[in-house]
Tab-separated table of C-alpha atoms in Angstrom:
chain	number	residue	atom	x	y	z
A	1	MET	CA	1.901	3.870	19.153
A	2	ALA	CA	-1.095	2.283	17.427
A	3	LEU	CA	-2.914	5.863	18.845
A	4	ILE	CA	-0.455	7.898	17.304
A	5	GLY	CA	-0.133	5.953	14.170
A	6	LYS	CA	-4.747	6.514	13.618
A	7	MET	CA	-3.979	9.809	14.567
A	8	VAL	CA	-1.319	10.356	11.402
A	9	ALA	CA	-3.074	8.141	9.129
A	10	PRO	CA	-5.919	10.639	8.400
A	11	PHE	CA	-3.398	13.297	7.340
A	12	ARG	CA	-1.583	10.764	4.888
A	13	SER	CA	-5.313	10.321	2.979
A	14	LEU	CA	-5.954	12.313	-0.312
A	15	SER	CA	-8.976	13.950	1.404
A	16	ALA	CA	-6.208	15.719	4.122
A	17	ARG	CA	-3.642	16.272	1.619
A	18	LEU	CA	-6.296	18.077	-0.395
A	19	LEU	CA	-7.602	20.570	2.348
A	20	ILE	CA	-4.675	21.454	3.363
A	21	LEU	CA	-3.161	22.346	-0.228
A	22	THR	CA	-6.384	24.058	-0.837
A	23	LEU	CA	-6.143	26.140	2.410
A	24	LEU	CA	-2.284	27.117	1.774
A	25	PHE	CA	-2.937	27.844	-1.789
A	26	VAL	CA	-5.757	30.540	-1.197
A	27	MET	CA	-3.652	31.740	1.807
A	28	LEU	CA	-1.100	32.458	-1.039
A	29	ALA	CA	-3.738	34.118	-3.120
A	30	GLU	CA	-4.478	36.077	-0.251
A	31	VAL	CA	-0.879	37.562	0.693
A	32	LEU	CA	-0.388	38.197	-2.889
A	33	ILE	CA	-3.548	40.460	-2.357
A	34	PHE	CA	-3.087	41.815	1.305
A	35	VAL	CA	0.496	43.552	0.329
A	36	PRO	CA	-0.701	45.454	-2.397
A	37	SER	CA	-3.773	46.083	-0.517
A	38	VAL	CA	-1.636	47.637	2.639
A	39	ALA	CA	0.362	49.761	-0.090
A	40	PHE	CA	-2.292	50.917	-1.734
A	41	PHE	CA	-3.904	51.953	2.002
A	42	ARG	CA	-0.892	53.894	2.631
A	43	LEU	CA	-1.209	55.667	-0.261
A	44	ASN	CA	-4.829	56.601	0.167
A	45	TYR	CA	-3.888	57.987	4.238
A	46	LEU	CA	-1.535	60.097	2.318
A	47	VAL	CA	-3.801	61.626	-0.379
A	48	LYS	CA	-6.357	62.481	2.282
A	49	LYS	CA	-3.995	64.011	4.544
A	50	THR	CA	-2.909	66.262	1.680
A	51	GLU	CA	-6.490	66.986	1.055
A	52	PHE	CA	-7.255	67.872	4.431
A	53	ALA	CA	-4.207	70.266	4.391
A	54	HIS	CA	-5.242	71.807	0.790
A	55	LEU	CA	-8.558	72.935	2.753
A	56	ALA	CA	-6.723	74.000	5.513
A	57	THR	CA	-4.620	75.804	2.711
A	58	LEU	CA	-7.369	77.429	1.604
A	59	SER	CA	-9.596	78.703	4.295
A	60	LEU	CA	-6.263	80.555	5.913
A	61	LEU	CA	-5.502	82.249	2.356
A	62	ALA	CA	-9.373	83.128	2.492
A	63	SER	CA	-8.608	85.183	5.931
A	64	PRO	CA	-7.915	89.118	5.586
A	65	ASP	CA	-4.139	89.373	5.115
A	66	ASN	CA	-3.740	85.766	5.767
A	67	MET	CA	-3.458	86.331	9.436
A	68	VAL	CA	-4.842	83.494	11.899
A	69	SER	CA	-4.532	83.617	15.923
A	70	ASP	CA	-2.092	81.020	17.174
A	71	GLU	CA	-4.997	78.964	18.547
A	72	LEU	CA	-6.314	78.428	15.313
A	73	ARG	CA	-3.253	77.669	13.559
A	74	GLU	CA	-2.585	74.922	16.448
A	75	GLU	CA	-6.388	73.847	15.845
A	76	LEU	CA	-5.599	73.035	12.288
A	77	LEU	CA	-2.384	71.754	12.754
A	78	PHE	CA	-3.958	69.296	15.038
A	79	ARG	CA	-7.330	68.425	12.885
A	80	VAL	CA	-5.136	67.944	9.687
A	81	GLY	CA	-2.592	65.902	11.773
A	82	ALA	CA	0.451	68.076	10.449
A	83	ARG	CA	3.372	69.452	11.845
A	84	SER	CA	3.506	72.168	8.750
A	85	VAL	CA	2.002	72.728	5.728
A	86	VAL	CA	3.812	74.576	2.765
A	87	LEU	CA	2.402	75.581	-0.771
A	88	HIS	CA	4.884	75.938	-3.599
A	89	GLY	CA	3.561	77.744	-6.274
A	90	ALA	CA	5.204	78.334	-9.942
A	91	ASN	CA	7.996	80.682	-8.416
A	92	SER	CA	6.970	81.029	-4.964
A	93	ARG	CA	7.061	78.543	-1.708
A	94	LEU	CA	4.522	79.909	1.196
A	95	LEU	CA	4.502	78.494	4.714
A	96	ILE	CA	0.608	78.037	5.942
A	97	LEU	CA	0.993	76.412	8.867
A	98	ASN	CA	4.388	75.872	11.309
A	99	GLU	CA	4.668	74.513	14.314
A	100	LYS	CA	6.850	76.436	16.862
A	101	MET	CA	8.832	73.865	17.826
A	102	PRO	CA	11.639	72.425	14.979
A	103	HIS	CA	11.601	69.060	13.505
A	104	SER	CA	13.983	67.281	10.984
A	105	ILE	CA	12.653	65.291	8.478
A	106	ASP	CA	13.495	61.511	8.309
A	107	ALA	CA	12.115	60.650	5.125
A	108	GLU	CA	10.542	62.198	1.626
A	109	PHE	CA	7.611	60.928	-0.626
A	110	ASN	CA	6.499	62.494	-3.656
A	111	LEU	CA	2.602	61.127	-4.134
A	112	ALA	CA	3.298	62.253	-8.062
A	113	ASP	CA	5.046	58.947	-8.256
A	114	GLN	CA	2.433	55.876	-8.266
A	115	ASN	CA	4.420	53.156	-9.265
A	116	PRO	CA	2.769	50.021	-7.714
A	117	ALA	CA	6.421	48.412	-6.906
A	118	LEU	CA	7.916	51.767	-5.173
A	119	LEU	CA	4.545	52.153	-3.483
A	120	ILE	CA	4.700	48.163	-2.042
A	121	GLU	CA	8.418	48.680	-1.077
A	122	HIS	CA	7.869	51.910	0.847
A	123	ALA	CA	4.700	50.329	2.684
A	124	ILE	CA	7.167	47.371	3.713
A	125	MET	CA	9.955	50.064	5.035
A	126	SER	CA	7.062	51.841	6.913
A	127	LEU	CA	6.180	48.774	8.650
A	128	MET	CA	9.778	47.546	9.382
A	129	VAL	CA	11.566	51.027	10.509
A	130	GLY	CA	9.260	51.765	13.344
A	131	PRO	CA	6.834	54.469	14.050
A	132	ASP	CA	9.923	57.176	15.008
A	133	ARG	CA	9.929	58.933	11.693
A	134	ILE	CA	8.890	62.497	10.540
A	135	ILE	CA	7.962	62.093	6.945
A	136	ARG	CA	7.610	64.711	4.109
A	137	ILE	CA	5.057	64.615	1.835
A	138	ILE	CA	4.755	66.546	-1.623
A	139	SER	CA	1.304	66.109	-3.515
A	140	PRO	CA	0.853	67.915	-6.768
A	141	ILE	CA	-2.412	70.051	-6.656
A	142	GLU	CA	-5.554	69.057	-8.605
A	143	ASN	CA	-6.160	71.834	-11.517
A	144	GLU	CA	-3.202	73.572	-10.659
A	145	PRO	CA	-0.339	72.089	-12.755
A	146	ASN	CA	2.376	74.250	-11.540
A	147	SER	CA	1.529	74.315	-7.781
A	148	SER	CA	2.197	71.359	-5.183
A	149	LEU	CA	1.384	71.219	-1.801
A	150	GLU	CA	4.339	69.845	1.236
A	151	VAL	CA	2.900	68.401	4.321
A	152	VAL	CA	4.854	67.093	7.348
A	153	ILE	CA	3.531	64.646	9.190
A	154	ASP	CA	4.677	61.898	12.255
A	155	GLU	CA	4.350	58.431	10.629
A	156	ALA	CA	3.330	57.103	13.783
A	157	PRO	CA	-0.525	57.261	13.413
A	158	LEU	CA	-0.062	56.122	9.846
A	159	ILE	CA	1.837	52.892	11.088
A	160	ASP	CA	-1.027	52.489	13.337
A	161	ALA	CA	-3.808	52.687	10.984
A	162	MET	CA	-1.751	50.164	8.548
A	163	TYR	CA	-1.431	47.992	11.296
A	164	ASP	CA	-5.473	47.918	12.181
A	165	TYR	CA	-5.893	47.737	8.424
A	166	ALA	CA	-3.661	44.859	8.051
A	167	TRP	CA	-5.375	43.146	10.972
A	168	ASN	CA	-8.785	43.777	9.448
A	169	ILE	CA	-7.594	42.445	6.308
A	170	PHE	CA	-5.857	39.343	7.971
A	171	TRP	CA	-9.022	38.316	9.894
A	172	LEU	CA	-11.240	38.885	6.844
A	173	SER	CA	-8.528	36.884	4.321
A	174	LEU	CA	-8.395	33.831	7.002
A	175	ILE	CA	-12.574	33.779	6.865
A	176	ILE	CA	-12.475	33.664	3.198
A	177	SER	CA	-9.705	31.594	2.682
A	178	THR	CA	-11.188	28.854	5.487
A	179	LEU	CA	-14.578	28.869	3.606
A	180	THR	CA	-13.285	28.852	0.105
A	181	ALA	CA	-11.060	26.062	1.038
A	182	VAL	CA	-13.926	24.014	2.596
A	183	LEU	CA	-15.864	24.738	-0.566
A	184	VAL	CA	-13.364	23.688	-2.877
A	185	TYR	CA	-12.683	21.037	-0.628
A	186	LEU	CA	-15.927	19.596	-0.870
A	187	ALA	CA	-16.526	20.007	-4.326
A	188	LEU	CA	-13.333	18.390	-4.908
A	189	HIS	CA	-14.240	15.498	-2.677
A	190	TRP	CA	-17.502	14.702	-4.164
A	191	LEU	CA	-16.243	15.005	-8.143
A	192	MET	CA	-12.463	13.447	-7.428
A	193	VAL	CA	-12.185	11.821	-4.295
A	194	ARG	CA	-15.180	9.690	-3.455
A	195	PRO	CA	-15.167	8.315	-6.797
A	196	MET	CA	-11.469	7.609	-6.328
A	197	ARG	CA	-12.215	5.755	-3.197
A	198	ARG	CA	-14.788	3.859	-5.239
A	199	LEU	CA	-12.358	2.600	-7.686
A	200	SER	CA	-9.727	1.627	-5.219
A	201	GLU	CA	-12.551	-0.066	-2.724
A	202	SER	CA	-13.173	-1.792	-6.109
A	203	MET	CA	-9.743	-2.721	-7.229
A	204	ILE	CA	-9.356	-3.854	-3.595
A	205	ALA	CA	-12.407	-6.453	-3.342
A	206	PHE	CA	-11.904	-7.339	-6.902
A	207	ARG	CA	-8.227	-8.935	-5.612
A	208	ARG	CA	-9.476	-10.427	-2.309
A	209	ALA	CA	-12.502	-12.197	-3.890
A	210	PRO	CA	-12.440	-11.825	-8.050
A	211	GLU	CA	-15.404	-14.117	-8.354
A	212	ASP	CA	-17.211	-12.553	-5.930
A	213	VAL	CA	-19.829	-10.537	-8.390
A	214	SER	CA	-21.518	-8.825	-5.769
A	215	THR	CA	-18.157	-6.680	-5.279
A	216	ALA	CA	-18.307	-5.699	-8.943
A	217	LEU	CA	-18.231	-1.758	-9.632
A	218	VAL	CA	-21.340	-0.055	-10.933
A	219	PRO	CA	-20.346	2.431	-13.148
A	220	SER	CA	-21.694	6.111	-12.817
A	221	ARG	CA	-22.996	8.084	-16.236
A	222	ARG	CA	-20.329	10.483	-15.860
A	223	ARG	CA	-18.417	11.623	-19.088
A	224	ASP	CA	-15.269	12.838	-18.010
A	225	GLU	CA	-11.843	10.797	-17.285
A	226	ILE	CA	-13.338	9.231	-13.770
A	227	GLY	CA	-16.277	7.996	-15.813
A	228	VAL	CA	-14.276	6.559	-18.476
A	229	ALA	CA	-11.743	5.090	-15.750
A	230	GLU	CA	-14.852	3.604	-13.779
A	231	ARG	CA	-16.689	1.849	-17.153
A	232	GLU	CA	-13.067	0.441	-18.112
A	233	LEU	CA	-12.181	-0.947	-14.953
A	234	GLU	CA	-15.606	-2.577	-14.986
A	235	ILE	CA	-15.102	-4.029	-18.358
A	236	MET	CA	-11.710	-5.252	-17.200
A	237	GLN	CA	-13.230	-6.963	-14.133
A	238	THR	CA	-15.898	-8.418	-16.265
A	239	ARG	CA	-13.550	-9.983	-18.699
A	240	LEU	CA	-11.063	-11.052	-15.943
A	241	ARG	CA	-13.554	-12.556	-14.289
A	242	SER	CA	-14.837	-14.176	-17.513
A	243	ALA	CA	-11.352	-15.450	-17.937
A	244	LEU	CA	-10.539	-17.015	-14.594
A	245	THR	CA	-14.065	-19.035	-14.549
A	246	GLN	CA	-12.643	-20.004	-18.097
A	247	LYS	CA	-9.436	-20.936	-16.592
A	248	GLN	CA	-11.028	-22.897	-13.710
A	249	HIS	CA	-13.169	-24.864	-16.103
A	250	LEU	CA	-10.010	-25.653	-18.130
A	251	VAL	CA	-8.347	-26.957	-15.006
A	252	ALA	CA	-11.101	-28.860	-13.928
A	253	LEU	CA	-11.359	-30.053	-17.511
A	254	GLY	CA	-7.479	-30.662	-17.606
A	255	ILE	CA	-7.599	-32.867	-14.406
A	256	ALA	CA	-10.126	-34.802	-16.000
A	257	VAL	CA	-8.299	-35.348	-19.070
A	258	THR	CA	-5.153	-36.281	-17.344
A	259	LYS	CA	-7.345	-38.746	-15.544
A	260	ILE	CA	-8.335	-40.481	-18.519
A	261	SER	CA	-5.237	-40.230	-20.345
A	262	HIS	CA	-3.238	-42.251	-17.507
A	263	ASP	CA	-5.889	-45.133	-17.466
A	264	LEU	CA	-6.462	-45.041	-21.470
A	265	ARG	CA	-2.565	-45.353	-22.039
A	266	ASN	CA	-2.649	-48.329	-19.517
A	267	ILE	CA	-5.319	-49.785	-21.611
A	268	LEU	CA	-3.341	-48.807	-25.008
A	269	SER	CA	-0.516	-50.327	-23.498
A	270	THR	CA	-2.488	-54.083	-22.919
A	271	SER	CA	-3.469	-53.629	-26.813
A	272	GLN	CA	0.233	-52.974	-27.870
A	273	ILE	CA	1.013	-56.568	-26.141
A	274	VAL	CA	-1.921	-58.476	-27.591
A	275	SER	CA	-0.908	-56.622	-31.015
A	276	ASP	CA	2.524	-57.871	-30.618
A	277	SER	CA	1.178	-61.336	-30.350
A	278	LEU	CA	-0.818	-60.939	-33.404
A	279	SER	CA	2.372	-59.720	-35.176
A	280	GLU	CA	3.607	-63.506	-34.988
A	281	ILE	CA	0.578	-65.117	-36.793
A	282	LYS	CA	1.498	-65.947	-40.025
A	283	ASP	CA	-1.797	-65.383	-41.402
A	284	PRO	CA	-1.542	-62.737	-45.110
A	285	LYS	CA	-4.332	-61.037	-43.538
A	286	VAL	CA	-3.302	-60.381	-40.120
A	287	GLN	CA	0.092	-59.308	-41.416
A	288	LYS	CA	-1.628	-56.763	-43.458
A	289	VAL	CA	-3.652	-55.084	-40.725
A	290	VAL	CA	-0.979	-55.656	-37.805
A	291	PRO	CA	1.469	-52.390	-38.738
A	292	ARG	CA	-1.637	-50.314	-39.072
A	293	LEU	CA	-3.023	-51.396	-36.005
A	294	MET	CA	0.348	-51.208	-33.997
A	295	THR	CA	1.277	-47.245	-35.751
A	296	SER	CA	-2.742	-46.212	-34.442
A	297	ILE	CA	-1.922	-47.470	-31.086
A	298	ASP	CA	1.829	-45.829	-31.113
A	299	ARG	CA	0.226	-42.689	-31.631
A	300	ALA	CA	-2.565	-42.748	-29.326
A	301	ILE	CA	-0.171	-44.000	-26.523
A	302	ASP	CA	2.149	-40.992	-27.618
A	303	LEU	CA	-0.996	-38.824	-28.151
A	304	CYS	CA	-1.798	-39.586	-24.095
A	305	THR	CA	1.743	-39.280	-23.031
A	306	GLN	CA	2.457	-36.120	-24.295
A	307	THR	CA	-1.235	-34.897	-22.813
A	308	LEU	CA	0.026	-36.174	-19.086
A	309	LYS	CA	3.308	-34.029	-19.484
A	310	TYR	CA	1.586	-30.972	-20.717
A	311	GLY	CA	-1.317	-31.615	-17.722
A	312	ARG	CA	1.801	-32.049	-15.054
A	313	ALA	CA	3.797	-29.713	-16.404
A	314	ASP	CA	6.924	-31.438	-15.313
A	315	GLU	CA	9.635	-30.533	-17.956
A	316	ARG	CA	13.072	-30.338	-16.326
A	317	GLU	CA	15.542	-27.860	-16.921
A	318	PRO	CA	17.336	-28.035	-19.799
A	319	LYS	CA	20.934	-29.544	-19.466
A	320	LYS	CA	22.853	-27.762	-22.453
A	321	GLU	CA	25.640	-29.463	-24.169
A	322	ARG	CA	27.310	-28.860	-27.611
A	323	PHE	CA	26.462	-31.460	-30.080
A	324	LEU	CA	26.504	-31.850	-33.759
A	325	LEU	CA	23.506	-30.714	-35.414
A	326	GLU	CA	23.388	-32.739	-38.882
A	327	PRO	CA	23.296	-36.201	-36.976
A	328	LEU	CA	20.448	-35.469	-34.470
A	329	VAL	CA	18.410	-34.291	-37.541
A	330	ASN	CA	19.369	-37.666	-39.186
A	331	GLU	CA	18.022	-39.436	-36.309
A	332	VAL	CA	14.812	-37.440	-36.086
A	333	LYS	CA	13.763	-38.073	-39.807
A	334	THR	CA	13.890	-41.907	-38.883
A	335	SER	CA	11.906	-41.159	-35.617
A	336	VAL	CA	9.403	-39.622	-38.304
A	337	GLY	CA	9.186	-43.158	-40.222
A	338	LEU	CA	9.569	-41.839	-43.487
A	339	ARG	CA	9.663	-44.466	-45.612
A	340	GLU	CA	11.609	-44.832	-49.425
A	341	ASN	CA	8.330	-45.286	-51.629
A	342	ASN	CA	5.726	-43.043	-49.471
A	343	GLY	CA	6.456	-39.281	-51.480
A	344	ILE	CA	8.206	-37.453	-49.074
A	345	THR	CA	11.487	-36.144	-49.577
A	346	TRP	CA	13.782	-35.212	-46.770
A	347	GLN	CA	16.597	-32.863	-47.378
A	348	ASN	CA	18.867	-32.246	-44.484
A	349	ARG	CA	20.790	-28.966	-45.529
A	350	ILE	CA	22.507	-28.504	-41.975
A	351	PRO	CA	26.275	-27.382	-42.495
A	352	ALA	CA	28.729	-30.363	-41.668
A	353	GLY	CA	30.195	-29.538	-37.974
A	354	LEU	CA	27.465	-26.925	-37.248
A	355	MET	CA	27.157	-27.185	-33.124
A	356	LEU	CA	24.683	-26.154	-31.203
A	357	ASN	CA	24.316	-25.294	-27.833
A	358	ALA	CA	21.170	-27.124	-26.006
A	359	ASP	CA	19.768	-30.336	-24.248
A	360	ARG	CA	19.965	-32.917	-26.826
A	361	ASP	CA	17.285	-34.742	-26.140
A	362	GLN	CA	14.835	-32.125	-25.856
A	363	PHE	CA	15.615	-30.181	-28.992
A	364	TYR	CA	15.240	-33.756	-30.417
A	365	ARG	CA	11.776	-33.846	-29.164
A	366	ILE	CA	11.448	-30.121	-30.677
A	367	LEU	CA	12.264	-31.330	-33.752
A	368	LEU	CA	10.301	-34.531	-33.856
A	369	ASN	CA	6.898	-32.880	-32.739
A	370	LEU	CA	7.564	-29.829	-35.835
A	371	THR	CA	8.570	-32.380	-38.671
A	372	ARG	CA	6.295	-34.876	-37.991
A	373	ASN	CA	3.631	-32.116	-38.254
A	374	ALA	CA	4.993	-31.343	-41.202
A	375	VAL	CA	4.522	-34.559	-42.538
A	376	GLN	CA	0.813	-35.035	-41.275
A	377	ALA	CA	0.402	-31.622	-43.473
A	378	MET	CA	1.682	-32.837	-46.690
A	379	GLU	CA	-0.261	-36.445	-46.788
A	380	GLY	CA	2.383	-38.513	-48.224
A	381	GLU	CA	3.625	-36.359	-50.837
A	382	GLY	CA	6.060	-33.287	-50.712
A	383	THR	CA	9.448	-32.073	-49.327
A	384	ILE	CA	10.738	-31.567	-45.852
A	385	GLU	CA	13.914	-29.069	-45.568
A	386	ILE	CA	15.820	-28.151	-42.409
A	387	HIS	CA	18.303	-25.658	-42.723
A	388	ALA	CA	20.590	-23.953	-40.426
A	389	MET	CA	23.193	-21.099	-39.981
A	390	ARG	CA	24.821	-18.965	-37.599
A	391	ALA	CA	23.900	-15.201	-37.221
A	392	GLY	CA	26.098	-13.507	-34.247
A	393	THR	CA	25.610	-15.401	-30.936
A	394	ARG	CA	22.247	-17.496	-32.221
A	395	THR	CA	21.707	-20.238	-34.433
A	396	LEU	CA	18.868	-19.818	-36.707
A	397	ILE	CA	17.063	-23.201	-38.074
A	398	ARG	CA	14.463	-23.112	-40.420
A	399	ILE	CA	11.972	-26.266	-41.090
A	400	CYS	CA	10.382	-25.845	-44.225
A	401	ASP	CA	7.522	-27.884	-45.899
A	402	SER	CA	5.617	-27.965	-49.137
A	403	GLY	CA	2.191	-28.672	-47.375
A	404	PRO	CA	-0.831	-26.688	-47.960
A	405	GLY	CA	-0.467	-24.105	-45.542
A	406	LEU	CA	-1.906	-23.435	-41.867
A	407	PRO	CA	-5.417	-22.447	-42.062
A	408	VAL	CA	-6.682	-18.969	-40.509
A	409	LYS	CA	-7.916	-21.049	-37.296
A	410	ALA	CA	-4.919	-22.562	-36.997
A	411	LYS	CA	-2.245	-19.334	-37.491
A	412	GLU	CA	-4.836	-17.169	-34.986
A	413	HIS	CA	-4.299	-20.026	-31.903
A	414	LEU	CA	-0.917	-20.856	-32.960
A	415	PHE	CA	1.105	-22.925	-29.820
A	416	GLU	CA	-2.053	-23.059	-28.195
A	417	PRO	CA	-2.422	-26.407	-26.747
A	418	PHE	CA	-5.556	-27.820	-27.838
A	419	SER	CA	-6.548	-24.998	-30.294
A	420	GLY	CA	-3.542	-24.651	-32.371
A	421	SER	CA	-3.818	-27.617	-34.795
A	422	ALA	CA	-4.500	-27.776	-38.402
A	423	ARG	CA	-6.522	-30.980	-38.282
A	424	ALA	CA	-9.553	-31.679	-37.108
A	425	GLU	CA	-8.260	-34.873	-35.148
A	426	GLY	CA	-5.123	-33.146	-33.677
A	427	THR	CA	-4.309	-31.398	-30.465
A	428	GLY	CA	-1.881	-28.833	-30.925
A	429	LEU	CA	0.337	-29.838	-27.834
A	430	GLY	CA	3.193	-30.492	-30.473
A	431	LEU	CA	3.745	-27.298	-31.345
A	432	SER	CA	2.812	-25.694	-27.720
A	433	ILE	CA	5.426	-28.621	-26.196
A	434	SER	CA	8.145	-27.453	-28.799
A	435	ARG	CA	7.469	-23.595	-27.861
A	436	GLU	CA	7.670	-23.987	-24.090
A	437	LEU	CA	10.808	-26.211	-24.631
A	438	ILE	CA	12.204	-23.549	-27.085
A	439	VAL	CA	11.665	-20.424	-24.757
A	440	ALA	CA	13.091	-22.473	-21.605
A	441	HIS	CA	16.423	-22.341	-23.877
A	442	GLY	CA	16.131	-18.305	-23.966
A	443	GLY	CA	15.135	-18.920	-27.411
A	444	ARG	CA	12.123	-18.311	-29.764
A	445	ILE	CA	10.186	-19.832	-32.631
A	446	THR	CA	8.185	-17.834	-35.282
A	447	LEU	CA	5.934	-18.862	-38.171
A	448	GLU	CA	7.967	-16.678	-40.949
A	449	ARG	CA	5.822	-17.736	-43.650
A	450	THR	CA	2.489	-19.682	-44.783
A	451	GLY	CA	0.780	-20.495	-47.765
A	452	ALA	CA	-0.222	-22.939	-50.679
A	453	SER	CA	3.559	-22.982	-51.370
A	454	GLY	CA	4.450	-24.453	-47.788
A	455	THR	CA	4.837	-23.603	-44.412
A	456	VAL	CA	8.532	-22.352	-42.682
A	457	PHE	CA	9.043	-22.385	-38.713
A	458	CYS	CA	12.270	-20.558	-37.906
A	459	ILE	CA	14.042	-21.239	-34.646
A	460	GLU	CA	16.352	-19.003	-32.590
A	461	MET	CA	18.841	-20.676	-30.284
A	462	PRO	CA	21.105	-18.474	-28.220
A	463	ASP	CA	25.005	-19.630	-27.844
């Protein structure tokens, strides 16, 4: 079976298929040439017969009283290859040569009618009917418009000549077809198959070892479509190889950051315990510093926790349930840590009774990340508004703030971890995690607008 597979495999290749198709197409072209060639060969054969008969007629007409011996008559008929020759004038019919044995006519052909389709039909019919027919040929005489020559001949010599011609044409066509097919095949193999094989081999090598630079494709100087494909493939491989290298570096960096964050969180947890002890000291200076210290430590621990979660990518699947959205937004307000005198106004515009079908804990984290970013962007003064409405089978939630808007760099890398933060000390993990949680619910988040008048994020959540 393996041997048969190896024998069949070459015929499945592009080169073998190209060779076979080239042979078939060239042979088809030769067949289209062959049939008219046989038809015109038959016409030329009959024309020569009538010309010989005309010469014999002129020689007899030149004899005294048109009298010839029987031996000469038979010799002329043999040389012409005819059974009888009749000269037709304007008002006369003259039997020039004739056999003694009577004969019956099976078919008649007028050489004045040289329609190509009719000639091909007569040639095919002659080959199909067989060699036993006796045919009559009527041919006009050149320079004598009112005269014609009628020649009766056996068709067997004509068919034999047609078969000989056909075989000669067949072998010649076969040689020409094979030679043409080989030349076309070699040209196409050189111009197309070999470059395509180089492209496929380069793709396979890149798939097996993307980091191996030695397998990179070196594009040729061709200016056609294959040359463009080679150059584009080389550019794509280079960019993918660079991206893979960068990803590997990021993976290594992520592992390192995860380890550091884990240890740093443990250290900060200890610091948090010590800070709790400091809060019991009644010294006014200590009491003034401790809240800010606690807030900084809490933020640092939260950052470490988010980094660890993102590095592990261990978010659980959403456990959806229907819940009221308005109370959840109020809980988020409490967690954000807004005070009455900090200059930021919180406006909960959620309609009473609006239900949302989602994981309540995860959606709490989504809103917390977005609103915390808004609070940090406004730097202690501004307004946060949260709206919600039904739109068909989806719920639209908009988080609006009156901050200064996102910078250009943040918009270019929005939702990318470690790149999409609007603040110099930010990580961008909040937006990235929020987007992952929303996508896990089958929804999406978009930046509707941002500028000097504020920023609006829109969340679409399905039922």
